[in-house]
PDB file of C-alpha atoms in Angstrom:
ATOM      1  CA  UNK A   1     -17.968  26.779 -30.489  1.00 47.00           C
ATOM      2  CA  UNK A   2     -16.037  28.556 -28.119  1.00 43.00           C
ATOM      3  CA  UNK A   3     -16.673  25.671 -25.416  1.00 45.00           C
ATOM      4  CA  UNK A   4     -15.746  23.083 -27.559  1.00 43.00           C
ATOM      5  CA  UNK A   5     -12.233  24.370 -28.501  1.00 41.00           C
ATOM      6  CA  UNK A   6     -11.730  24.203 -24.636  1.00 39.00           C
ATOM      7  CA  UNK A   7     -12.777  21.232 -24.144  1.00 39.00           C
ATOM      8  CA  UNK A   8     -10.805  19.789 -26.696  1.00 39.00           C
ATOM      9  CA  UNK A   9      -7.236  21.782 -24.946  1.00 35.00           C
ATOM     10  CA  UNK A  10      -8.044  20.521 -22.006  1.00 37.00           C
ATOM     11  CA  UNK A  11      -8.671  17.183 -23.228  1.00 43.00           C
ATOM     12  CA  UNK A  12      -5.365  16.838 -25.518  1.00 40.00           C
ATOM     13  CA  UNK A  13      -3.959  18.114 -21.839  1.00 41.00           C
ATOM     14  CA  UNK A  14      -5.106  15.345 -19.835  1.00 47.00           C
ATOM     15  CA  UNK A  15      -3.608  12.760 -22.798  1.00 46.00           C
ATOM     16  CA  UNK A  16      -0.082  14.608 -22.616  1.00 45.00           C
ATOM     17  CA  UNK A  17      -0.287  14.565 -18.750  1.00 46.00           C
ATOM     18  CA  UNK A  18      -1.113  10.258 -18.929  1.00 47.00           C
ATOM     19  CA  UNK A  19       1.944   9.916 -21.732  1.00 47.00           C
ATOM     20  CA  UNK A  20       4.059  11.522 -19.107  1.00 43.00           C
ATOM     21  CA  UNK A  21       2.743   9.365 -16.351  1.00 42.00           C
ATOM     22  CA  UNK A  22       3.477   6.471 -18.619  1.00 45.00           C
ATOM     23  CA  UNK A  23       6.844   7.314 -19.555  1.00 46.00           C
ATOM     24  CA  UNK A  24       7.948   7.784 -16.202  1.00 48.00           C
ATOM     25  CA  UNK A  25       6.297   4.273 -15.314  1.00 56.00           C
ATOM     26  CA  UNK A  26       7.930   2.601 -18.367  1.00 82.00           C
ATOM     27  CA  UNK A  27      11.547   3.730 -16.841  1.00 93.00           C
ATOM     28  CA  UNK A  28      13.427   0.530 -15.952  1.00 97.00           C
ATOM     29  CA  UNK A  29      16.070   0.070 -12.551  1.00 98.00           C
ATOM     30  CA  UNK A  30      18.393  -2.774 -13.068  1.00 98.00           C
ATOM     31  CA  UNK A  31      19.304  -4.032  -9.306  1.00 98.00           C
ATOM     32  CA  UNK A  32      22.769  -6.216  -9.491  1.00 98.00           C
ATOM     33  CA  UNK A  33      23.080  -8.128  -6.469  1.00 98.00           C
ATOM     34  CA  UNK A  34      27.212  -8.303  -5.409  1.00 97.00           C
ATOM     35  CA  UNK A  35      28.511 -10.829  -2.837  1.00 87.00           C
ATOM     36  CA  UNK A  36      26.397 -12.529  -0.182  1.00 87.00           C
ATOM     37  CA  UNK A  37      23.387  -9.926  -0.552  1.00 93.00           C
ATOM     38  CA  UNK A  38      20.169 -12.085   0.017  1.00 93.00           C
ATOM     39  CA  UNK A  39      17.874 -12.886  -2.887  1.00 94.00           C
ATOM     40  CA  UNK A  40      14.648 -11.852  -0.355  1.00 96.00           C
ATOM     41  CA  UNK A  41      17.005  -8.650   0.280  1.00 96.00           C
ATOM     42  CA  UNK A  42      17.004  -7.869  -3.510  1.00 98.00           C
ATOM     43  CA  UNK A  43      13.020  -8.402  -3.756  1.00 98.00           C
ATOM     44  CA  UNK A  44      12.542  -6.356  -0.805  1.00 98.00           C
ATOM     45  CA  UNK A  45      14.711  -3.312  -2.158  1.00 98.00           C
ATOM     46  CA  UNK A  46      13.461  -4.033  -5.440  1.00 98.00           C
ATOM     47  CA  UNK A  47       9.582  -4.083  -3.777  1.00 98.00           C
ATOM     48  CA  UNK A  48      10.651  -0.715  -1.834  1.00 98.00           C
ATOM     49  CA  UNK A  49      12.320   1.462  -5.224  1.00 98.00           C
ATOM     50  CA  UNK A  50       8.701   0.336  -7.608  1.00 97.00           C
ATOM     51  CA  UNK A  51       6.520   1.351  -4.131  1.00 97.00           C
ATOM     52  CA  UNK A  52       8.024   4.760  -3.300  1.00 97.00           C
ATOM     53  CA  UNK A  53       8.960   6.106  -7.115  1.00 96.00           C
ATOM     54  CA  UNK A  54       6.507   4.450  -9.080  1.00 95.00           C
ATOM     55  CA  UNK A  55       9.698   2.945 -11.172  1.00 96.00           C
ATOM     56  CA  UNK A  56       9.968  -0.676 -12.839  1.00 97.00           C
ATOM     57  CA  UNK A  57      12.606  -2.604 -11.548  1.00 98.00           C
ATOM     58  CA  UNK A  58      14.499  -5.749 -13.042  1.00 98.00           C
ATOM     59  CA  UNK A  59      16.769  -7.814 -10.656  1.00 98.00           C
ATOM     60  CA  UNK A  60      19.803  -9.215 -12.671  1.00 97.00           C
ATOM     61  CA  UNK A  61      22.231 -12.169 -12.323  1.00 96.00           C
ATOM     62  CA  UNK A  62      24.027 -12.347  -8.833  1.00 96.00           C
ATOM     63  CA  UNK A  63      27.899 -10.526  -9.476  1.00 96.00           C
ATOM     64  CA  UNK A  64      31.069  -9.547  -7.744  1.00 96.00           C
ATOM     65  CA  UNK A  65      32.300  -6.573  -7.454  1.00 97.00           C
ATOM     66  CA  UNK A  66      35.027  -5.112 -10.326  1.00 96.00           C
ATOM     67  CA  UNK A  67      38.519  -6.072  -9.084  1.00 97.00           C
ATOM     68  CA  UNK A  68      39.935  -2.569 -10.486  1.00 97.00           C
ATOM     69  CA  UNK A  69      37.740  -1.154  -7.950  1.00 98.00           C
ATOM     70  CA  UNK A  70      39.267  -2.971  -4.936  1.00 98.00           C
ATOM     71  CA  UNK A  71      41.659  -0.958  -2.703  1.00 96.00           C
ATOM     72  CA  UNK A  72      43.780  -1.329   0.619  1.00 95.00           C
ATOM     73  CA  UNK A  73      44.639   1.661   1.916  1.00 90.00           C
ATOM     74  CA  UNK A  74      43.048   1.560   5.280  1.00 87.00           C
ATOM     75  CA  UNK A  75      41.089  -1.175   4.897  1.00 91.00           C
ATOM     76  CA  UNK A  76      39.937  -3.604   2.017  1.00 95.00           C
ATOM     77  CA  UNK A  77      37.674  -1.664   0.526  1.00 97.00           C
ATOM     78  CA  UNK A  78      36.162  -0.856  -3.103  1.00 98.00           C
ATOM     79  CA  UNK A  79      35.874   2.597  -4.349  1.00 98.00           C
ATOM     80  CA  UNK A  80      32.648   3.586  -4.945  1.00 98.00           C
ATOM     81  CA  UNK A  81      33.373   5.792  -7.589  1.00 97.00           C
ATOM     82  CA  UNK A  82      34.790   3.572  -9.588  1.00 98.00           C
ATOM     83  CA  UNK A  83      32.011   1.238  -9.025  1.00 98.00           C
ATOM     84  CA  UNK A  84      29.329   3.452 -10.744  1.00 98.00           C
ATOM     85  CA  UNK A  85      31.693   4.351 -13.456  1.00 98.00           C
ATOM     86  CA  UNK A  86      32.282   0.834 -14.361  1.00 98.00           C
ATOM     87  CA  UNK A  87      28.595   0.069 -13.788  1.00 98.00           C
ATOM     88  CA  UNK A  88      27.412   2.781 -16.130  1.00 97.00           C
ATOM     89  CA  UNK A  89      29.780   1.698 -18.922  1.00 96.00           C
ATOM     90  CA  UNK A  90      28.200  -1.746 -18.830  1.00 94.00           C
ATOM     91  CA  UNK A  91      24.367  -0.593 -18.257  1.00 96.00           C
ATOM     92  CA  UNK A  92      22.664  -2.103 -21.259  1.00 96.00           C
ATOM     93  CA  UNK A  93      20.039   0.437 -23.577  1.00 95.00           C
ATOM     94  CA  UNK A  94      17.214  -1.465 -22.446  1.00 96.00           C
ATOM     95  CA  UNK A  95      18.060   0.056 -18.875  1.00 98.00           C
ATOM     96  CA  UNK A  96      17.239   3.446 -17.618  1.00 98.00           C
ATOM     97  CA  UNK A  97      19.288   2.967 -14.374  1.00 98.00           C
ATOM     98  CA  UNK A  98      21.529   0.578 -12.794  1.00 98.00           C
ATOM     99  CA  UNK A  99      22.316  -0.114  -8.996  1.00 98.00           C
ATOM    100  CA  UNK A 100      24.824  -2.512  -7.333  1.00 98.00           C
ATOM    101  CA  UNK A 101      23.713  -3.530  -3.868  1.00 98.00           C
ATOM    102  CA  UNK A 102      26.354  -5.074  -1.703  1.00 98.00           C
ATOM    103  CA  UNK A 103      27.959  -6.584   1.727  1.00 97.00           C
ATOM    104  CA  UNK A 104      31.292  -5.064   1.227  1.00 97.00           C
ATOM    105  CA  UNK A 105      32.561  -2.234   2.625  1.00 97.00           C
ATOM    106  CA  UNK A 106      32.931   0.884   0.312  1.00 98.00           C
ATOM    107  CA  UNK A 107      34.754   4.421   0.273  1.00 97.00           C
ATOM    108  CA  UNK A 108      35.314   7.400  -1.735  1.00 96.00           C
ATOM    109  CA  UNK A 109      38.333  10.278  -1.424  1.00 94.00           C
ATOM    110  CA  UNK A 110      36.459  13.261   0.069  1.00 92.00           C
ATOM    111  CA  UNK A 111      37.847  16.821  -1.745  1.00 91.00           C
ATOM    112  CA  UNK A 112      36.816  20.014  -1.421  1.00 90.00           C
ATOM    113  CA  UNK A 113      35.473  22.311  -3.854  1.00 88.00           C
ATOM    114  CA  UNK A 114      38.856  23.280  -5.287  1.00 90.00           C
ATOM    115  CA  UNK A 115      40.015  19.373  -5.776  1.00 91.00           C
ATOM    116  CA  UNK A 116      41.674  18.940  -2.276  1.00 95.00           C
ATOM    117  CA  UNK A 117      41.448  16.081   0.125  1.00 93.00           C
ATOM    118  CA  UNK A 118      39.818  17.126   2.674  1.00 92.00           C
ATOM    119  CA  UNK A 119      41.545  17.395   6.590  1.00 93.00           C
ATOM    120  CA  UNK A 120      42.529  15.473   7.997  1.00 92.00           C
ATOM    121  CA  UNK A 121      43.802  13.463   4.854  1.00 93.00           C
ATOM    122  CA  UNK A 122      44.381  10.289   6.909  1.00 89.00           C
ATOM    123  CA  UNK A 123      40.387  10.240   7.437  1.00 90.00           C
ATOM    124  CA  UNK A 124      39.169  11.193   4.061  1.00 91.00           C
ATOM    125  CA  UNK A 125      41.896  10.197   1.597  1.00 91.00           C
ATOM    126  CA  UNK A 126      39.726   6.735   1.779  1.00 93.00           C
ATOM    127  CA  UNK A 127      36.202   7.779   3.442  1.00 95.00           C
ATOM    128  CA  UNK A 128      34.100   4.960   4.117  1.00 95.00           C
ATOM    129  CA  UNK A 129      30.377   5.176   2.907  1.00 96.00           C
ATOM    130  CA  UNK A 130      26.918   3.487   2.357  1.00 97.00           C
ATOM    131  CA  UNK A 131      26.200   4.608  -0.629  1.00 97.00           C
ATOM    132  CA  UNK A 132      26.954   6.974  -4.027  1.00 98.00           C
ATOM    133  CA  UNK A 133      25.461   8.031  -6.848  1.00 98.00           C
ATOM    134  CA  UNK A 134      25.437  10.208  -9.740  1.00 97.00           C
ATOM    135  CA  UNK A 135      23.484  13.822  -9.479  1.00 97.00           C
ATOM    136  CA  UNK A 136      21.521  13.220 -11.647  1.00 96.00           C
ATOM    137  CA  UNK A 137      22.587  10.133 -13.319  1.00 97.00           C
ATOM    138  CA  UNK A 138      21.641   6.767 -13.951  1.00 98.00           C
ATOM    139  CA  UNK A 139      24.436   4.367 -11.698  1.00 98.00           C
ATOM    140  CA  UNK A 140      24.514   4.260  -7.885  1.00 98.00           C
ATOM    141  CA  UNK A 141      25.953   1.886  -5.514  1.00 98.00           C
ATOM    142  CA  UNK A 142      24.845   1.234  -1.835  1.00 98.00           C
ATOM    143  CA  UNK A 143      26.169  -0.984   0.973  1.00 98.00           C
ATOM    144  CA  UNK A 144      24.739  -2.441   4.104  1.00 96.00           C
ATOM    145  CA  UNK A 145      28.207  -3.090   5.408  1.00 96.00           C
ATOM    146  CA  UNK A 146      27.934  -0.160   7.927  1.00 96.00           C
ATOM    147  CA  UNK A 147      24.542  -0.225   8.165  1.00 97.00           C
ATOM    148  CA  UNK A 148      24.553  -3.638  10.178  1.00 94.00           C
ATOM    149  CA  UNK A 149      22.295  -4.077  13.453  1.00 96.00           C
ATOM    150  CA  UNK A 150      21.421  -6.800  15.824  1.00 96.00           C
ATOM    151  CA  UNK A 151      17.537  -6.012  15.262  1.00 97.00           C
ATOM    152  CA  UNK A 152      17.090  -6.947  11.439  1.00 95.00           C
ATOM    153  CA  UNK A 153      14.225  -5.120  11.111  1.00 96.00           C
ATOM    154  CA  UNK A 154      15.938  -1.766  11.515  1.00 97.00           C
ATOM    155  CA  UNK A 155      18.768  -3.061   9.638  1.00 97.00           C
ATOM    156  CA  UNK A 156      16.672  -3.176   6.558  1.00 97.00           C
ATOM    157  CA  UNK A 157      15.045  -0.292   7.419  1.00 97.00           C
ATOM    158  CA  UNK A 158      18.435   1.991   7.236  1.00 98.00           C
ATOM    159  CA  UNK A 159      19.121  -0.157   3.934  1.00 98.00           C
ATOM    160  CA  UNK A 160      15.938   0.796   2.536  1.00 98.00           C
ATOM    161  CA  UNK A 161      16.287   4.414   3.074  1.00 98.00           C
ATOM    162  CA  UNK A 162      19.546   4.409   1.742  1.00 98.00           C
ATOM    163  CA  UNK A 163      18.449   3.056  -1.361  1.00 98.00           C
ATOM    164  CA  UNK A 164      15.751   5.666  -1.518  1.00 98.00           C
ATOM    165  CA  UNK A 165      18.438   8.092  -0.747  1.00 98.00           C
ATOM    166  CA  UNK A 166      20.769   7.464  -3.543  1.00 98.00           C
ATOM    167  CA  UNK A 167      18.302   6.413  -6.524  1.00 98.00           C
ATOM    168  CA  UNK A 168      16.653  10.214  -5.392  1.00 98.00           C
ATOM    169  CA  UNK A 169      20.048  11.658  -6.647  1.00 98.00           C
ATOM    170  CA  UNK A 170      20.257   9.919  -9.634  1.00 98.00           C
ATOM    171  CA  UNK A 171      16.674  11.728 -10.383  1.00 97.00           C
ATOM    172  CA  UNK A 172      18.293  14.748  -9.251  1.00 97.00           C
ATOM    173  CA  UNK A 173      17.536  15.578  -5.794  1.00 98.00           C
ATOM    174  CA  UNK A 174      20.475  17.513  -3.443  1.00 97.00           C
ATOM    175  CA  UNK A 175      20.953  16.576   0.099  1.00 97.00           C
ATOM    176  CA  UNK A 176      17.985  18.310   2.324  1.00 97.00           C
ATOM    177  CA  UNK A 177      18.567  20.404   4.949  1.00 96.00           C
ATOM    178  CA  UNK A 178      15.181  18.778   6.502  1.00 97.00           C
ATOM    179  CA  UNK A 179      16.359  16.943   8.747  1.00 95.00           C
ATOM    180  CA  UNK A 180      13.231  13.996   8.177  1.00 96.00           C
ATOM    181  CA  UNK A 181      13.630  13.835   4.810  1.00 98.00           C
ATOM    182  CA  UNK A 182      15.029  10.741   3.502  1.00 98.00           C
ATOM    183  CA  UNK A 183      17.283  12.894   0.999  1.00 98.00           C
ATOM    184  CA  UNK A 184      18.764  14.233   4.112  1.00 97.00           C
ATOM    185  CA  UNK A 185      23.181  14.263   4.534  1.00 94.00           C
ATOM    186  CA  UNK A 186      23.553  11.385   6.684  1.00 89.00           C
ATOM    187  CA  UNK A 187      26.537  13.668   8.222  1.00 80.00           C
ATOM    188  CA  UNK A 188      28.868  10.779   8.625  1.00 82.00           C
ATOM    189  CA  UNK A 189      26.471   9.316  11.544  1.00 88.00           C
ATOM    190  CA  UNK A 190      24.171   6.148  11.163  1.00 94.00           C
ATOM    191  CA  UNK A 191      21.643   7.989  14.063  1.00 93.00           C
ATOM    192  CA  UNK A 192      20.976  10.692  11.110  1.00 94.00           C
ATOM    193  CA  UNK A 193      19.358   7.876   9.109  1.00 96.00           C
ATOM    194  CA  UNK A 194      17.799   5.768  12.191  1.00 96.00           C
ATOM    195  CA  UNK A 195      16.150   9.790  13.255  1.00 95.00           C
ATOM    196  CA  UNK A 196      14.631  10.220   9.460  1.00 96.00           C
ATOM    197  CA  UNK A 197      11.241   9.528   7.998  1.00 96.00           C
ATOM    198  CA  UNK A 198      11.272   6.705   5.031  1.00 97.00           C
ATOM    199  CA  UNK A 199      10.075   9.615   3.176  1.00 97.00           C
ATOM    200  CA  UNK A 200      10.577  12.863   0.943  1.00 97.00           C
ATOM    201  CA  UNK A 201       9.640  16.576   2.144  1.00 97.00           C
ATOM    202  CA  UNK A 202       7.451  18.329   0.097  1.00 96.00           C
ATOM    203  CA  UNK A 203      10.450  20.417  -1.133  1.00 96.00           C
ATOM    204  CA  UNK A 204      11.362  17.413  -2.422  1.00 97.00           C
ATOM    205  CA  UNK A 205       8.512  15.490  -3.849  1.00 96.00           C
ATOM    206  CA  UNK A 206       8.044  19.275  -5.940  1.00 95.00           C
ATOM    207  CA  UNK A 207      11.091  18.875  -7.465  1.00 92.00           C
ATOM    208  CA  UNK A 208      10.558  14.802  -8.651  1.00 85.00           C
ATOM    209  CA  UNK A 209       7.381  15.922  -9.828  1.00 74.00           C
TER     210      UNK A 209
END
């Protein structure tokens, strides 16, 4: 009798264990393609995000990027922030998450814990960036403006691993101090993300799990 009760826990724990595989699986990304952003650009990063999380994606229509975003401080740029604010408002119910890939250059206003810019103002009053998301959350925003290369290949590469980057905060991940994990700080240099692994830590992959 005794054996049978077991086998009958352990059996109603192997069903809860596949309804939590399926409800992660069932979790939709909506990818909004801004600007001149390739449609086999979208697939790929759509391809990539379903691969290395195990999530659905949905591409939507092509957009451009909210005007009340836009800025010209330094540049002509569009805050990030703003980005993923306006993109969560509009993220329909039938969407988990929602991502805006784009061409265009963006920035946010680096502060420090107590609400300051950070010094020197002139450099991170408008700080560009190549991508932003909510920890955790369910909007980010990534560009390949600064991410651009001669060799396309590693172009979509550092694109890729942005992506990966960003979409891992919205499930919650911090920065890693491993210096090959994908979910490392890129530390304001593009050789941070050319130097890691398209991949997370173990650290890392404990916490998704």
């Amino acid at each position: 009798m005794k054996s049978i009760i077991l086998l009958a826990f352990f059996s109603l724990l192997s069903c809860s264990e596949k309804d939590k595989s399926k409800e992660i699986q069932t979790k939709i990304v909506g990818i909004i393609p801004y600007d001149e952003v390739s449609k086999l650009e979208v697939e790929k990063i759509s391809k990539t995000i379903e691969e290395f999380y195990k999530i659905k994606t949905q591409i939507l229509p092509s957009d451009v990027l909210p005007q009340q975003a836009f800025v010209n401080i330094k540049l002509p740029r569009y805050k990030a922030d703003s980005i993923i604010r306006i993109q969560n408002r509009k993220k329909v119910d039938s969407l988990d998450f929602i991502m805006g890939l784009t061409t265009k250059d963006i920035s946010v206003t680096k502060k420090d814990k107590d609400g300051n810019i950070l010094k020197p103002t002139w450099k991170y009053n408008d700080f560009g960036i190549m991508g932003l998301a909510y920890r955790p959350g369910t909007s980010s925003i990534i560009s390949k403006f600064r991410l651009k290369n001669n060799n396309k290949s590693l172009e979509l590469e550092r694109f890729k691993k942005v992506v990966i980057h960003e979409f891992g905060h919205n499930l919650g991940l911090p920065h890693c101090p491993n210096k090959h994990c994908v979910m490392t700080s890129a530390a304001e240099k593009i050789s941070t993300i050319d130097n890691e692994k398209m991949e997370l830590c173990e650290e890392c992959t404990l916490k998704i799990k």
